[in-house]
């Protein structure tokens, strides 16, 4: 039996470096599922693609989404003085496999296919697509184009039992690749290779049955143009390249100095980063962009006034009706007229780079304002490598929009002392990083944000307030002035042909997040309104339980007969919530089971929930996670065959006699990773049996509990008591629900494995006029801190996310 077509990953793509004309007429590509995606024939380090064996699936090892990211298209043009130009585009595929009768694994390693776009006076007249060594040619009127009429739609497909070829896309067809949009591989013009030596290595390589038609060897380029031209009704000299008067050579990408003495028709900035770039915490949703926009417009006017003074590039052509400043991005937010931005709340540097890959290539900004790393700092995520990740990001965007100037700053102050220290240490490395990038020939300017103070950060302790954003905008304007003086701000490149159809998506968030929305619970709680609106019988019980170890608790309901249903929680989505989707559970209650006897807890420390049927004598029937079962039949499917019950002396002694008014709960109060057994009396007195894990001795099996420990005394004004981790230290804190539905808390500071020591920090949530019995605490968004829920008597759930900063838990709040 044939093995899979396995290979090492392809070499990294060449950076896009193409002429205006080659980009203007670049074909819009798609690839049917019975073949490969295009790849990279030669990497930027000179590594040649070894291709794939024609074994296994037709698309085996060559149709991953990553292949769309890492691909090149190669272009070469030939023009005649008559005004006709032939723009040839080539794509490389790692194999061309067929499944003819008696030959399931035939074909050949490597495939190269080509398209010729025939243009007269910048208008497409004909298009030729290669197929099995020849070309199929159609007049432009019979070809599907992207909006704009210069980018023909071409598909790579398998020709019945034969090998693969190019064809014209039929009317109305939509792309079927992973992205669901027309694909534009990074384009390299004939004179756009990193070096002539690298291009020679590509053209001189023996590609087996495939031919790189752009090469001169054996007169290949001219001969392929002859094939494509043979039925066309006009003369064309395929061997002579003669440019009409005034035409730039389409084989030559623009150089770094091409625009130094010519007008730059606009500043096309992209604000790139996370929530600070988005503008979170600003009263108008504009963040720093409004201040920066005013400064960039002044810069454009300055260029207009200075005109064509020697050595000074103009930012605006007086005859150009385009706006002086045109912000670009795939999010619209704020109240300013031009609302586009590339700011992604919660994203770390690598995630920002993932978003930038599409946006920068598509919109081709000539100026990027970059603040990235705040979430790396906030989460203390691999800080030793953070500056390297930022450096990689600047290099990435510089390659994806050739000639762009990047204005890069550090991060703003944080109210939390540890985060602020990390932020300052990270920001201090940015100037040296900028120097390294400039030494490598990139246009990068350090933007000094050290003028921001603690008071310039809002009440959440993370995001700037309006004054802070104004300072950031001013800093970017100052950095742009420096770039202008260096003659670095260039004419923007042509945008991707499909830029007008928003290929990266377009998210419109209106005016943005209100930094001070009305909130019943007050400071530190983010109201997400009703997150689960389905209603159930009032006899059901409702719980929030993390089922899949993503730290986001699922919505669980248990009926009077102990039948369990649950709905997956995918977390917040903007100000709303991702809709809950019902999951599958195979737990079957015992005959005569009662719904309010079922509890959910992790008693074995595997981070998965177990089902515990409890009674008033300390009895526990435990059903744990059965990992070897198929999905949907793992939770609570392994009945524990030892003794799990709690006794008066821990795992021994007399049976308990529990008052029916006393609540039986489970929570990890020791930080040991396993939930402990708690009895909470009506007066608030709490007794805990600490969980020492399952034990086996000979034929005896038992869940080992410590003797009971009193961890909380009676309260003067007892109310509902909850135990949940509100500060993210993996130990359940004690929470009192007030008469008005607010909360006060005692932080668990007991020794790990012991518990029992709590510090009163007072109020954590204002009275929200909510029924105390409806209040639960559970982590809903995966940040390790329990959030506030009101789950009504029919299961409707309203959520407030816990945004209390770390230093809030250090002091008392009356």
mmCIF file of N, CA and C in Angstrom, residues 414-513:
data_model
loop_
_atom_site.group_PDB
_atom_site.id
_atom_site.type_symbol
_atom_site.label_atom_id
_atom_site.label_comp_id
_atom_site.label_asym_id
_atom_site.label_seq_id
_atom_site.Cartn_x
_atom_site.Cartn_y
_atom_site.Cartn_z
ATOM 1 N N UNK A 414 0.691 50.452 34.414
ATOM 2 C CA UNK A 414 -0.362 49.631 35.004
ATOM 3 C C UNK A 414 -0.479 49.990 36.482
ATOM 4 N N UNK A 415 -1.675 49.928 37.017
ATOM 5 C CA UNK A 415 -1.842 50.203 38.447
ATOM 6 C C UNK A 415 -1.259 49.097 39.309
ATOM 7 N N UNK A 416 -1.348 47.859 38.831
ATOM 8 C CA UNK A 416 -0.768 46.744 39.568
ATOM 9 C C UNK A 416 0.761 46.839 39.526
ATOM 10 N N UNK A 417 1.378 46.775 40.703
ATOM 11 C CA UNK A 417 2.827 47.018 40.790
ATOM 12 C C UNK A 417 3.642 45.997 40.003
ATOM 13 N N UNK A 418 3.268 44.721 40.094
ATOM 14 C CA UNK A 418 4.042 43.693 39.396
ATOM 15 C C UNK A 418 3.911 43.848 37.880
ATOM 16 N N UNK A 419 2.693 44.119 37.416
ATOM 17 C CA UNK A 419 2.498 44.317 35.981
ATOM 18 C C UNK A 419 3.239 45.558 35.499
ATOM 19 N N UNK A 420 3.196 46.598 36.304
ATOM 20 C CA UNK A 420 3.864 47.841 35.907
ATOM 21 C C UNK A 420 5.363 47.633 35.788
ATOM 22 N N UNK A 421 5.924 46.864 36.709
ATOM 23 C CA UNK A 421 7.369 46.587 36.648
ATOM 24 C C UNK A 421 7.709 45.803 35.385
ATOM 25 N N UNK A 422 6.885 44.820 35.070
ATOM 26 C CA UNK A 422 7.122 44.061 33.836
ATOM 27 C C UNK A 422 6.984 44.959 32.609
ATOM 28 N N UNK A 423 5.970 45.826 32.619
ATOM 29 C CA UNK A 423 5.766 46.726 31.491
ATOM 30 C C UNK A 423 6.930 47.667 31.280
ATOM 31 N N UNK A 424 7.435 48.224 32.360
ATOM 32 C CA UNK A 424 8.582 49.142 32.249
ATOM 33 C C UNK A 424 9.818 48.410 31.734
ATOM 34 N N UNK A 425 10.032 47.188 32.227
ATOM 35 C CA UNK A 425 11.194 46.418 31.761
ATOM 36 C C UNK A 425 11.076 46.100 30.271
ATOM 37 N N UNK A 426 9.871 45.777 29.838
ATOM 38 C CA UNK A 426 9.648 45.494 28.416
ATOM 39 C C UNK A 426 9.845 46.756 27.579
ATOM 40 N N UNK A 427 9.236 47.854 28.002
ATOM 41 C CA UNK A 427 9.312 49.099 27.228
ATOM 42 C C UNK A 427 10.739 49.618 27.118
ATOM 43 N N UNK A 428 11.541 49.371 28.151
ATOM 44 C CA UNK A 428 12.921 49.849 28.135
ATOM 45 C C UNK A 428 13.755 49.190 27.044
ATOM 46 N N UNK A 429 13.283 48.058 26.525
ATOM 47 C CA UNK A 429 14.028 47.353 25.478
ATOM 48 C C UNK A 429 13.669 47.832 24.072
ATOM 49 N N UNK A 430 12.616 48.645 23.960
ATOM 50 C CA UNK A 430 12.136 49.030 22.629
ATOM 51 C C UNK A 430 13.122 49.917 21.877
ATOM 52 N N UNK A 431 13.741 50.951 22.504
ATOM 53 C CA UNK A 431 14.670 51.789 21.721
ATOM 54 C C UNK A 431 15.805 51.001 21.073
ATOM 55 N N UNK A 432 16.402 50.060 21.801
ATOM 56 C CA UNK A 432 17.492 49.270 21.218
ATOM 57 C C UNK A 432 16.972 48.396 20.080
ATOM 58 N N UNK A 433 15.758 47.872 20.244
ATOM 59 C CA UNK A 433 15.165 47.085 19.168
ATOM 60 C C UNK A 433 15.002 47.938 17.911
ATOM 61 N N UNK A 434 14.531 49.175 18.082
ATOM 62 C CA UNK A 434 14.360 50.079 16.942
ATOM 63 C C UNK A 434 15.704 50.311 16.253
ATOM 64 N N UNK A 435 16.761 50.523 17.027
ATOM 65 C CA UNK A 435 18.088 50.743 16.443
ATOM 66 C C UNK A 435 18.515 49.542 15.601
ATOM 67 N N UNK A 436 18.257 48.342 16.101
ATOM 68 C CA UNK A 436 18.638 47.146 15.343
ATOM 69 C C UNK A 436 17.888 47.081 14.013
ATOM 70 N N UNK A 437 16.614 47.394 14.053
ATOM 71 C CA UNK A 437 15.805 47.323 12.834
ATOM 72 C C UNK A 437 16.225 48.393 11.823
ATOM 73 N N UNK A 438 16.545 49.587 12.306
ATOM 74 C CA UNK A 438 17.018 50.651 11.405
ATOM 75 C C UNK A 438 18.344 50.247 10.774
ATOM 76 N N UNK A 439 19.209 49.611 11.572
ATOM 77 C CA UNK A 439 20.491 49.156 11.032
ATOM 78 C C UNK A 439 20.300 48.134 9.917
ATOM 79 N N UNK A 440 19.153 47.445 9.927
ATOM 80 C CA UNK A 440 18.874 46.459 8.889
ATOM 81 C C UNK A 440 18.140 47.087 7.700
ATOM 82 N N UNK A 441 17.994 48.407 7.737
ATOM 83 C CA UNK A 441 17.431 49.114 6.586
ATOM 84 C C UNK A 441 15.937 49.350 6.650
ATOM 85 N N UNK A 442 15.299 49.061 7.780
ATOM 86 C CA UNK A 442 13.857 49.265 7.889
ATOM 87 C C UNK A 442 13.561 50.675 8.384
ATOM 88 N N UNK A 443 12.386 51.177 8.043
ATOM 89 C CA UNK A 443 11.953 52.506 8.454
ATOM 90 C C UNK A 443 11.152 52.373 9.753
ATOM 91 N N UNK A 444 11.822 52.482 10.869
ATOM 92 C CA UNK A 444 11.201 52.301 12.177
ATOM 93 C C UNK A 444 11.593 53.475 13.065
ATOM 94 N N UNK A 445 10.620 54.063 13.754
ATOM 95 C CA UNK A 445 10.868 55.213 14.628
ATOM 96 C C UNK A 445 10.350 54.883 16.020
ATOM 97 N N UNK A 446 11.174 55.099 17.018
ATOM 98 C CA UNK A 446 10.775 54.895 18.406
ATOM 99 C C UNK A 446 9.784 55.975 18.825
ATOM 100 N N UNK A 447 8.691 55.554 19.419
ATOM 101 C CA UNK A 447 7.668 56.465 19.926
ATOM 102 C C UNK A 447 7.716 56.445 21.445
ATOM 103 N N UNK A 448 8.075 57.548 22.036
ATOM 104 C CA UNK A 448 8.321 57.611 23.478
ATOM 105 C C UNK A 448 7.007 57.809 24.234
ATOM 106 N N UNK A 449 6.588 56.771 24.949
ATOM 107 C CA UNK A 449 5.362 56.836 25.746
ATOM 108 C C UNK A 449 5.649 56.929 27.240
ATOM 109 N N UNK A 450 6.893 57.215 27.596
ATOM 110 C CA UNK A 450 7.246 57.248 29.020
ATOM 111 C C UNK A 450 6.652 58.452 29.737
ATOM 112 N N UNK A 451 6.069 59.398 28.981
ATOM 113 C CA UNK A 451 5.427 60.541 29.621
ATOM 114 C C UNK A 451 4.089 60.203 30.265
ATOM 115 N N UNK A 452 3.547 59.012 29.979
ATOM 116 C CA UNK A 452 2.298 58.625 30.613
ATOM 117 C C UNK A 452 2.547 58.297 32.089
ATOM 118 N N UNK A 453 1.638 58.757 32.932
ATOM 119 C CA UNK A 453 1.736 58.522 34.368
ATOM 120 C C UNK A 453 0.601 57.625 34.827
ATOM 121 N N UNK A 454 0.676 57.199 36.083
ATOM 122 C CA UNK A 454 -0.361 56.349 36.652
ATOM 123 C C UNK A 454 -1.735 57.000 36.526
ATOM 124 N N UNK A 455 -1.791 58.313 36.695
ATOM 125 C CA UNK A 455 -3.070 59.025 36.633
ATOM 126 C C UNK A 455 -3.634 59.089 35.220
ATOM 127 N N UNK A 456 -2.832 58.717 34.211
ATOM 128 C CA UNK A 456 -3.305 58.692 32.828
ATOM 129 C C UNK A 456 -3.953 57.362 32.469
ATOM 130 N N UNK A 457 -4.065 56.476 33.449
ATOM 131 C CA UNK A 457 -4.673 55.167 33.252
ATOM 132 C C UNK A 457 -6.005 55.141 33.988
ATOM 133 N N UNK A 458 -7.016 54.540 33.377
ATOM 134 C CA UNK A 458 -8.365 54.568 33.915
ATOM 135 C C UNK A 458 -8.569 53.694 35.131
ATOM 136 N N UNK A 459 -9.818 53.622 35.552
ATOM 137 C CA UNK A 459 -10.146 52.942 36.808
ATOM 138 C C UNK A 459 -9.926 51.444 36.753
ATOM 139 N N UNK A 460 -9.838 50.860 35.539
ATOM 140 C CA UNK A 460 -9.562 49.425 35.470
ATOM 141 C C UNK A 460 -8.098 49.108 35.707
ATOM 142 N N UNK A 461 -7.261 50.144 35.801
ATOM 143 C CA UNK A 461 -5.848 49.941 36.082
ATOM 144 C C UNK A 461 -5.031 49.489 34.902
ATOM 145 N N UNK A 462 -5.647 49.404 33.727
ATOM 146 C CA UNK A 462 -4.969 48.843 32.544
ATOM 147 C C UNK A 462 -4.986 49.805 31.367
ATOM 148 N N UNK A 463 -6.164 50.330 31.029
ATOM 149 C CA UNK A 463 -6.302 51.112 29.800
ATOM 150 C C UNK A 463 -6.183 52.601 30.070
ATOM 151 N N UNK A 464 -5.591 53.344 29.142
ATOM 152 C CA UNK A 464 -5.486 54.793 29.329
ATOM 153 C C UNK A 464 -6.861 55.443 29.410
ATOM 154 N N UNK A 465 -6.920 56.573 30.110
ATOM 155 C CA UNK A 465 -8.110 57.410 30.056
ATOM 156 C C UNK A 465 -7.936 58.418 28.917
ATOM 157 N N UNK A 466 -8.873 59.356 28.796
ATOM 158 C CA UNK A 466 -8.810 60.291 27.668
ATOM 159 C C UNK A 466 -7.507 61.089 27.653
ATOM 160 N N UNK A 467 -7.050 61.497 28.815
ATOM 161 C CA UNK A 467 -5.794 62.252 28.871
ATOM 162 C C UNK A 467 -4.622 61.374 28.447
ATOM 163 N N UNK A 468 -4.632 60.121 28.866
ATOM 164 C CA UNK A 468 -3.570 59.208 28.457
ATOM 165 C C UNK A 468 -3.551 58.977 26.964
ATOM 166 N N UNK A 469 -4.746 58.812 26.385
ATOM 167 C CA UNK A 469 -4.811 58.611 24.929
ATOM 168 C C UNK A 469 -4.333 59.848 24.167
ATOM 169 N N UNK A 470 -4.635 61.022 24.686
ATOM 170 C CA UNK A 470 -4.152 62.233 24.029
ATOM 171 C C UNK A 470 -2.624 62.276 24.027
ATOM 172 N N UNK A 471 -2.015 61.861 25.131
ATOM 173 C CA UNK A 471 -0.553 61.829 25.193
ATOM 174 C C UNK A 471 0.015 60.826 24.186
ATOM 175 N N UNK A 472 -0.636 59.673 24.051
ATOM 176 C CA UNK A 472 -0.159 58.675 23.089
ATOM 177 C C UNK A 472 -0.263 59.218 21.666
ATOM 178 N N UNK A 473 -1.390 59.867 21.345
ATOM 179 C CA UNK A 473 -1.550 60.449 20.010
ATOM 180 C C UNK A 473 -0.488 61.484 19.711
ATOM 181 N N UNK A 474 -0.202 62.355 20.694
ATOM 182 C CA UNK A 474 0.840 63.367 20.506
ATOM 183 C C UNK A 474 2.205 62.718 20.266
ATOM 184 N N UNK A 475 2.475 61.625 20.984
ATOM 185 C CA UNK A 475 3.766 60.933 20.815
ATOM 186 C C UNK A 475 3.895 60.353 19.413
ATOM 187 N N UNK A 476 2.816 59.814 18.877
ATOM 188 C CA UNK A 476 2.871 59.271 17.511
ATOM 189 C C UNK A 476 3.039 60.378 16.478
ATOM 190 N N UNK A 477 2.423 61.532 16.710
ATOM 191 C CA UNK A 477 2.605 62.656 15.778
ATOM 192 C C UNK A 477 4.057 63.108 15.783
ATOM 193 N N UNK A 478 4.656 63.180 16.976
ATOM 194 C CA UNK A 478 6.068 63.571 17.059
ATOM 195 C C UNK A 478 6.955 62.570 16.326
ATOM 196 N N UNK A 479 6.655 61.270 16.487
ATOM 197 C CA UNK A 479 7.439 60.251 15.786
ATOM 198 C C UNK A 479 7.237 60.344 14.275
ATOM 199 N N UNK A 480 6.004 60.654 13.822
ATOM 200 C CA UNK A 480 5.756 60.811 12.388
ATOM 201 C C UNK A 480 6.523 62.000 11.830
ATOM 202 N N UNK A 481 6.635 63.086 12.615
ATOM 203 C CA UNK A 481 7.445 64.235 12.179
ATOM 204 C C UNK A 481 8.891 63.818 11.940
ATOM 205 N N UNK A 482 9.416 62.981 12.824
ATOM 206 C CA UNK A 482 10.794 62.507 12.652
ATOM 207 C C UNK A 482 10.921 61.686 11.369
ATOM 208 N N UNK A 483 9.925 60.836 11.117
ATOM 209 C CA UNK A 483 9.959 60.031 9.892
ATOM 210 C C UNK A 483 9.884 60.918 8.654
ATOM 211 N N UNK A 484 9.078 61.965 8.726
ATOM 212 C CA UNK A 484 8.948 62.901 7.609
ATOM 213 C C UNK A 484 10.287 63.583 7.314
ATOM 214 N N UNK A 485 10.964 64.020 8.363
ATOM 215 C CA UNK A 485 12.255 64.677 8.184
ATOM 216 C C UNK A 485 13.288 63.730 7.580
ATOM 217 N N UNK A 486 13.149 62.442 7.855
ATOM 218 C CA UNK A 486 14.067 61.456 7.291
ATOM 219 C C UNK A 486 13.676 61.062 5.860
ATOM 220 N N UNK A 487 12.564 61.640 5.350
ATOM 221 C CA UNK A 487 12.049 61.326 4.003
ATOM 222 C C UNK A 487 11.645 59.863 3.894
ATOM 223 N N UNK A 488 11.065 59.350 4.989
ATOM 224 C CA UNK A 488 10.687 57.937 5.029
ATOM 225 C C UNK A 488 9.232 57.689 4.649
ATOM 226 N N UNK A 489 8.385 58.700 4.708
ATOM 227 C CA UNK A 489 6.967 58.462 4.442
ATOM 228 C C UNK A 489 6.755 58.474 2.935
ATOM 229 N N UNK A 490 6.457 57.302 2.399
ATOM 230 C CA UNK A 490 6.418 57.094 0.955
ATOM 231 C C UNK A 490 4.999 57.039 0.423
ATOM 232 N N UNK A 491 4.897 57.133 -0.892
ATOM 233 C CA UNK A 491 3.603 56.921 -1.554
ATOM 234 C C UNK A 491 3.087 55.528 -1.183
ATOM 235 N N UNK A 492 1.821 55.409 -0.801
ATOM 236 C CA UNK A 492 1.306 54.068 -0.462
ATOM 237 C C UNK A 492 1.352 53.131 -1.661
ATOM 238 N N UNK A 493 1.598 51.870 -1.387
ATOM 239 C CA UNK A 493 1.522 50.854 -2.432
ATOM 240 C C UNK A 493 0.067 50.656 -2.848
ATOM 241 N N UNK A 494 -0.110 50.053 -3.992
ATOM 242 C CA UNK A 494 -1.456 49.669 -4.409
ATOM 243 C C UNK A 494 -1.997 48.629 -3.428
ATOM 244 N N UNK A 495 -3.238 48.812 -2.991
ATOM 245 C CA UNK A 495 -3.860 47.845 -2.095
ATOM 246 C C UNK A 495 -4.144 46.550 -2.839
ATOM 247 N N UNK A 496 -4.369 45.486 -2.071
ATOM 248 C CA UNK A 496 -4.731 44.211 -2.687
ATOM 249 C C UNK A 496 -5.984 44.392 -3.533
ATOM 250 N N UNK A 497 -6.077 43.657 -4.623
ATOM 251 C CA UNK A 497 -7.226 43.856 -5.522
ATOM 252 C C UNK A 497 -8.573 43.659 -4.855
ATOM 253 N N UNK A 498 -8.619 42.815 -3.816
ATOM 254 C CA UNK A 498 -9.900 42.553 -3.155
ATOM 255 C C UNK A 498 -10.075 43.367 -1.877
ATOM 256 N N UNK A 499 -9.276 44.428 -1.709
ATOM 257 C CA UNK A 499 -9.352 45.219 -0.474
ATOM 258 C C UNK A 499 -10.751 45.797 -0.263
ATOM 259 N N UNK A 500 -11.415 46.172 -1.329
ATOM 260 C CA UNK A 500 -12.735 46.768 -1.203
ATOM 261 C C UNK A 500 -13.795 45.824 -0.704
ATOM 262 N N UNK A 501 -13.550 44.504 -0.771
ATOM 263 C CA UNK A 501 -14.535 43.526 -0.300
ATOM 264 C C UNK A 501 -14.208 43.011 1.092
ATOM 265 N N UNK A 502 -13.280 43.689 1.791
ATOM 266 C CA UNK A 502 -12.945 43.364 3.185
ATOM 267 C C UNK A 502 -12.571 41.890 3.359
ATOM 268 N N UNK A 503 -11.511 41.423 2.714
ATOM 269 C CA UNK A 503 -11.173 39.999 2.789
ATOM 270 C C UNK A 503 -10.756 39.538 4.170
ATOM 271 N N UNK A 504 -10.363 40.455 5.037
ATOM 272 C CA UNK A 504 -9.998 40.080 6.410
ATOM 273 C C UNK A 504 -11.195 40.171 7.345
ATOM 274 N N UNK A 505 -12.375 40.423 6.790
ATOM 275 C CA UNK A 505 -13.555 40.677 7.603
ATOM 276 C C UNK A 505 -13.631 42.151 7.958
ATOM 277 N N UNK A 506 -14.824 42.604 8.336
ATOM 278 C CA UNK A 506 -14.984 43.987 8.799
ATOM 279 C C UNK A 506 -15.957 43.978 9.967
ATOM 280 N N UNK A 507 -15.438 44.281 11.124
ATOM 281 C CA UNK A 507 -16.215 44.264 12.368
ATOM 282 C C UNK A 507 -16.542 45.698 12.750
ATOM 283 N N UNK A 508 -17.831 46.009 12.866
ATOM 284 C CA UNK A 508 -18.238 47.360 13.234
ATOM 285 C C UNK A 508 -18.743 47.353 14.671
ATOM 286 N N UNK A 509 -18.001 47.986 15.559
ATOM 287 C CA UNK A 509 -18.328 48.010 16.980
ATOM 288 C C UNK A 509 -18.955 49.323 17.408
ATOM 289 N N UNK A 510 -19.476 50.076 16.438
ATOM 290 C CA UNK A 510 -20.146 51.318 16.782
ATOM 291 C C UNK A 510 -19.213 52.282 17.498
ATOM 292 N N UNK A 511 -19.707 52.956 18.523
ATOM 293 C CA UNK A 511 -18.856 53.924 19.229
ATOM 294 C C UNK A 511 -17.845 53.286 20.159
ATOM 295 N N UNK A 512 -17.872 51.952 20.308
ATOM 296 C CA UNK A 512 -16.934 51.287 21.194
ATOM 297 C C UNK A 512 -17.510 51.079 22.576
ATOM 298 N N UNK A 513 -16.667 50.602 23.465
ATOM 299 C CA UNK A 513 -17.109 50.284 24.816
ATOM 300 C C UNK A 513 -17.195 51.542 25.669
#
